[in-house]
């Protein structure tokens, strides 16, 4: 199924695959549409933002709802809108549930520090959704007539980074299929950033970050489109260059 992405302010990346760039922090939210299910990649920074995303997706899909959410990592601008999607099955990297349970106050304070009104941040944290399913290694999801791969590729940007691969064709690990079909799409979360330098906060694991980018490149291949957590879509050469720069920055071989 393909949809009129641009009518709702979304960018089409491949048939049934798109993303939007949220205001404020330019955070990416992705959507993959299958015949039986719809997967959202990240969920925005507040319940209000999550509700707006829910309305956009239902408009895109003619009333269908988001059935699955994959959270790339535990920063407020990617997780605090998830509670707006009642009934969705939520996935995260192994260990994400513990972070979201133990760092609620820190999430709220980070959101407020970055400009989210205290009341909105508090409301979102009060109903914070922890993952129902934890991904260790790879997890294939069947969305009905298409399969996608969730991969626990971290640590790197945080201790628990999840990526999403939408293959370019059935059975194709990534890249551009034979016959000129659409390329694979890799949603990278904040392991890759295009709109600025990758941000290494106190929860980053710099020594492992280059290896996480190696894993992304292995997943997508040379021909895939790579979708950063912030910024424009990039290619494998950009990811490889960012990997090498991070290795130099943190003195990793």
Tab-separated table of C-alpha atoms in Angstrom:
chain	number	residue	atom	x	y	z
A	1	UNK	CA	0.000	0.000	0.000
A	2	UNK	CA	1.298	3.474	-0.867
A	3	UNK	CA	-0.105	6.717	0.456
A	4	UNK	CA	-0.129	10.440	-0.302
A	5	UNK	CA	2.722	11.328	2.031
A	6	UNK	CA	3.255	14.893	0.868
A	7	UNK	CA	-0.373	15.868	1.515
A	8	UNK	CA	0.298	15.366	5.216
A	9	UNK	CA	3.761	16.923	5.271
A	10	UNK	CA	5.641	13.617	5.179
A	11	UNK	CA	8.545	12.601	2.949
A	12	UNK	CA	8.140	9.432	0.892
A	13	UNK	CA	11.285	7.279	1.011
A	14	UNK	CA	10.078	4.108	-0.749
A	15	UNK	CA	6.717	2.458	-1.433
A	16	UNK	CA	4.892	2.319	1.901
A	17	UNK	CA	7.815	3.980	3.728
A	18	UNK	CA	8.049	7.602	4.814
A	19	UNK	CA	9.127	9.965	7.536
A	20	UNK	CA	8.417	13.377	8.998
A	21	UNK	CA	10.811	15.853	10.616
A	22	UNK	CA	9.303	17.283	13.775
A	23	UNK	CA	9.663	20.962	14.671
A	24	UNK	CA	11.899	22.068	17.495
A	25	UNK	CA	14.657	19.486	17.435
A	26	UNK	CA	14.230	18.286	13.833
A	27	UNK	CA	13.745	14.747	15.121
A	28	UNK	CA	12.726	12.124	12.580
A	29	UNK	CA	9.667	9.900	12.988
A	30	UNK	CA	9.388	7.077	10.449
A	31	UNK	CA	6.418	5.035	9.251
A	32	UNK	CA	6.355	1.675	7.489
A	33	UNK	CA	3.012	0.475	6.150
A	34	UNK	CA	2.173	-3.182	5.574
A	35	UNK	CA	-1.026	-4.881	4.527
A	36	UNK	CA	-1.921	-5.809	8.102
A	37	UNK	CA	0.073	-3.462	10.318
A	38	UNK	CA	1.747	-0.055	10.528
A	39	UNK	CA	5.041	0.512	12.336
A	40	UNK	CA	6.088	3.898	13.714
A	41	UNK	CA	9.777	4.517	14.372
A	42	UNK	CA	9.982	6.894	17.359
A	43	UNK	CA	7.066	8.892	18.696
A	44	UNK	CA	7.876	12.531	19.398
A	45	UNK	CA	8.678	14.595	22.466
A	46	UNK	CA	5.295	15.210	24.150
A	47	UNK	CA	1.817	13.712	24.313
A	48	UNK	CA	0.585	16.630	22.206
A	49	UNK	CA	3.172	15.843	19.534
A	50	UNK	CA	2.297	12.147	19.713
A	51	UNK	CA	-1.404	12.915	19.282
A	52	UNK	CA	-0.636	15.084	16.254
A	53	UNK	CA	1.387	12.240	14.749
A	54	UNK	CA	-1.456	9.816	15.438
A	55	UNK	CA	-3.871	12.077	13.569
A	56	UNK	CA	-1.505	12.435	10.620
A	57	UNK	CA	-0.983	8.684	10.355
A	58	UNK	CA	-4.698	7.962	10.514
A	59	UNK	CA	-5.207	10.505	7.753
A	60	UNK	CA	-2.443	8.941	5.685
A	61	UNK	CA	-3.849	5.454	6.156
A	62	UNK	CA	-7.540	6.200	5.795
A	63	UNK	CA	-8.327	5.654	9.464
A	64	UNK	CA	-5.992	2.742	10.138
A	65	UNK	CA	-4.039	2.923	13.381
A	66	UNK	CA	-0.406	2.466	14.322
A	67	UNK	CA	-0.038	-1.129	15.523
A	68	UNK	CA	3.679	-1.183	16.375
A	69	UNK	CA	6.179	1.379	17.670
A	70	UNK	CA	9.962	0.971	17.681
A	71	UNK	CA	11.860	3.329	19.993
A	72	UNK	CA	15.376	4.085	18.803
A	73	UNK	CA	16.716	5.113	22.218
A	74	UNK	CA	15.701	6.653	25.533
A	75	UNK	CA	15.974	10.404	24.863
A	76	UNK	CA	12.889	12.517	25.484
A	77	UNK	CA	12.458	13.784	21.903
A	78	UNK	CA	12.043	10.194	20.679
A	79	UNK	CA	9.949	8.487	23.381
A	80	UNK	CA	7.624	10.850	25.264
A	81	UNK	CA	4.855	10.792	22.642
A	82	UNK	CA	4.445	7.007	22.652
A	83	UNK	CA	1.552	6.957	25.141
A	84	UNK	CA	-0.633	8.727	22.548
A	85	UNK	CA	-0.801	5.441	20.594
A	86	UNK	CA	-3.047	3.301	22.774
A	87	UNK	CA	-2.864	-0.405	21.987
A	88	UNK	CA	0.353	-0.269	19.949
A	89	UNK	CA	2.980	-2.894	20.678
A	90	UNK	CA	6.211	-1.132	21.648
A	91	UNK	CA	9.706	-2.453	20.876
A	92	UNK	CA	13.070	-1.319	22.194
A	93	UNK	CA	16.631	-2.530	22.504
A	94	UNK	CA	17.438	-4.851	25.378
A	95	UNK	CA	17.797	-2.749	28.542
A	96	UNK	CA	15.668	0.172	27.344
A	97	UNK	CA	12.870	-0.771	29.744
A	98	UNK	CA	15.199	-0.445	32.729
A	99	UNK	CA	16.434	2.960	31.591
A	100	UNK	CA	12.904	4.287	31.127
A	101	UNK	CA	11.949	2.989	34.572
A	102	UNK	CA	14.938	4.393	36.433
A	103	UNK	CA	15.529	7.666	34.545
A	104	UNK	CA	12.030	9.174	34.551
A	105	UNK	CA	13.073	12.298	36.450
A	106	UNK	CA	16.081	12.785	34.186
A	107	UNK	CA	13.882	12.474	31.081
A	108	UNK	CA	11.488	15.100	32.415
A	109	UNK	CA	14.323	17.432	33.393
A	110	UNK	CA	16.037	17.034	30.006
A	111	UNK	CA	12.781	17.878	28.222
A	112	UNK	CA	12.243	20.981	30.372
A	113	UNK	CA	15.841	22.081	29.906
A	114	UNK	CA	15.366	21.870	26.132
A	115	UNK	CA	12.193	23.966	26.189
A	116	UNK	CA	9.262	21.596	26.798
A	117	UNK	CA	6.825	23.199	29.279
A	118	UNK	CA	7.229	21.547	32.681
A	119	UNK	CA	3.590	20.500	32.847
A	120	UNK	CA	3.715	18.809	29.426
A	121	UNK	CA	6.958	17.049	30.264
A	122	UNK	CA	5.557	15.839	33.576
A	123	UNK	CA	2.342	14.547	31.996
A	124	UNK	CA	4.283	12.589	29.375
A	125	UNK	CA	6.607	11.052	31.957
A	126	UNK	CA	3.645	10.099	34.177
A	127	UNK	CA	2.281	7.844	31.403
A	128	UNK	CA	5.640	6.884	29.915
A	129	UNK	CA	5.377	3.683	27.864
A	130	UNK	CA	8.014	1.042	28.462
A	131	UNK	CA	8.685	-1.519	25.712
A	132	UNK	CA	6.508	-4.614	25.617
A	133	UNK	CA	9.157	-6.420	23.574
A	134	UNK	CA	12.925	-6.188	23.987
A	135	UNK	CA	15.181	-6.798	20.986
A	136	UNK	CA	18.435	-8.657	21.533
A	137	UNK	CA	20.221	-9.113	18.233
A	138	UNK	CA	17.693	-9.026	15.368
A	139	UNK	CA	13.900	-9.302	15.359
A	140	UNK	CA	11.914	-9.741	12.142
A	141	UNK	CA	8.427	-8.238	12.135
A	142	UNK	CA	5.778	-9.326	9.631
A	143	UNK	CA	3.568	-6.341	8.818
A	144	UNK	CA	1.491	-8.256	6.303
A	145	UNK	CA	2.962	-8.505	2.757
A	146	UNK	CA	6.256	-7.030	3.972
A	147	UNK	CA	8.835	-7.850	6.602
A	148	UNK	CA	11.131	-5.457	8.408
A	149	UNK	CA	14.088	-6.041	10.685
A	150	UNK	CA	14.646	-4.436	14.091
A	151	UNK	CA	18.306	-4.600	15.124
A	152	UNK	CA	19.886	-3.939	18.506
A	153	UNK	CA	22.989	-2.289	17.041
A	154	UNK	CA	24.258	-0.335	20.045
A	155	UNK	CA	25.640	0.740	22.320
A	156	UNK	CA	26.833	3.967	20.774
A	157	UNK	CA	24.818	7.170	21.000
A	158	UNK	CA	23.314	5.625	24.147
A	159	UNK	CA	23.641	2.294	25.874
A	160	UNK	CA	20.592	0.933	24.020
A	161	UNK	CA	20.306	1.885	20.328
A	162	UNK	CA	17.763	0.258	18.009
A	163	UNK	CA	17.755	0.509	14.200
A	164	UNK	CA	15.139	-0.462	11.622
A	165	UNK	CA	15.853	-1.978	8.212
A	166	UNK	CA	13.177	-1.931	5.517
A	167	UNK	CA	14.618	-4.207	2.806
A	168	UNK	CA	14.672	-2.981	-0.759
A	169	UNK	CA	12.990	-6.150	-2.025
A	170	UNK	CA	11.819	-9.458	-0.622
A	171	UNK	CA	14.893	-11.406	0.375
A	172	UNK	CA	17.237	-8.486	-0.256
A	173	UNK	CA	19.343	-7.556	2.778
A	174	UNK	CA	19.563	-3.957	1.644
A	175	UNK	CA	20.879	-1.840	-1.162
A	176	UNK	CA	19.228	-1.578	-4.560
A	177	UNK	CA	17.576	-4.734	-5.902
A	178	UNK	CA	18.143	-6.035	-9.388
A	179	UNK	CA	15.864	-4.499	-11.982
A	180	UNK	CA	16.024	-0.962	-10.569
A	181	UNK	CA	13.601	-1.422	-7.686
A	182	UNK	CA	13.556	0.876	-4.668
A	183	UNK	CA	16.576	0.804	-2.340
A	184	UNK	CA	16.477	-0.418	1.202
A	185	UNK	CA	15.867	2.126	3.960
A	186	UNK	CA	17.658	2.119	7.327
A	187	UNK	CA	16.260	4.215	10.172
A	188	UNK	CA	19.320	4.952	12.294
A	189	UNK	CA	18.056	6.938	15.261
A	190	UNK	CA	20.692	9.298	16.647
A	191	UNK	CA	23.546	6.952	15.799
A	192	UNK	CA	23.677	9.086	12.642
A	193	UNK	CA	23.043	12.829	12.495
A	194	UNK	CA	23.095	15.005	9.391
A	195	UNK	CA	22.017	18.395	10.772
A	196	UNK	CA	24.980	18.676	13.127
A	197	UNK	CA	27.751	16.696	14.761
A	198	UNK	CA	26.650	13.482	16.535
A	199	UNK	CA	25.871	14.316	20.153
A	200	UNK	CA	27.706	12.313	22.798
A	201	UNK	CA	25.980	12.907	26.122
A	202	UNK	CA	26.727	11.257	29.465
A	203	UNK	CA	24.917	8.069	28.402
A	204	UNK	CA	26.943	7.644	25.188
A	205	UNK	CA	29.400	4.776	24.777
A	206	UNK	CA	31.992	6.377	22.464
A	207	UNK	CA	34.274	3.352	22.283
A	208	UNK	CA	31.459	1.281	20.757
A	209	UNK	CA	29.886	3.901	18.499
A	210	UNK	CA	31.997	3.214	15.373
A	211	UNK	CA	31.136	-0.495	15.620
A	212	UNK	CA	27.438	0.407	15.771
A	213	UNK	CA	27.813	2.328	12.512
A	214	UNK	CA	29.646	-0.632	10.986
A	215	UNK	CA	26.591	-2.716	11.868
A	216	UNK	CA	24.253	-0.187	10.228
A	217	UNK	CA	26.319	-0.344	7.042
A	218	UNK	CA	26.252	-4.126	7.162
A	219	UNK	CA	22.465	-4.057	7.492
A	220	UNK	CA	21.777	-1.622	4.678
A	221	UNK	CA	24.602	-2.136	2.250
A	222	UNK	CA	26.095	0.346	-0.191
A	223	UNK	CA	22.859	1.247	-1.975
A	224	UNK	CA	20.517	1.836	0.964
A	225	UNK	CA	19.105	5.159	2.101
A	226	UNK	CA	20.057	5.967	5.691
A	227	UNK	CA	17.669	8.080	7.754
A	228	UNK	CA	19.355	9.982	10.603
A	229	UNK	CA	17.657	10.810	13.871
A	230	UNK	CA	18.050	14.483	12.902
A	231	UNK	CA	18.564	15.891	9.422
A	232	UNK	CA	18.318	14.903	5.776
A	233	UNK	CA	18.485	11.371	4.404
A	234	UNK	CA	22.063	10.298	3.623
A	235	UNK	CA	23.905	7.533	1.804
A	236	UNK	CA	26.367	4.875	2.906
A	237	UNK	CA	29.353	7.108	2.139
A	238	UNK	CA	28.070	9.704	4.630
A	239	UNK	CA	27.615	7.056	7.321
A	240	UNK	CA	31.087	5.669	6.655
A	241	UNK	CA	32.637	9.140	6.879
A	242	UNK	CA	30.804	9.820	10.135
A	243	UNK	CA	31.987	6.486	11.463
A	244	UNK	CA	35.606	7.380	10.655
A	245	UNK	CA	35.261	10.828	12.207
A	246	UNK	CA	33.818	9.356	15.423
A	247	UNK	CA	36.682	6.861	15.544
A	248	UNK	CA	39.165	9.735	15.267
A	249	UNK	CA	37.244	11.867	17.753
A	250	UNK	CA	37.217	9.159	20.367
A	251	UNK	CA	40.523	7.503	19.378
A	252	UNK	CA	38.894	4.214	18.413
A	253	UNK	CA	40.597	1.896	15.934
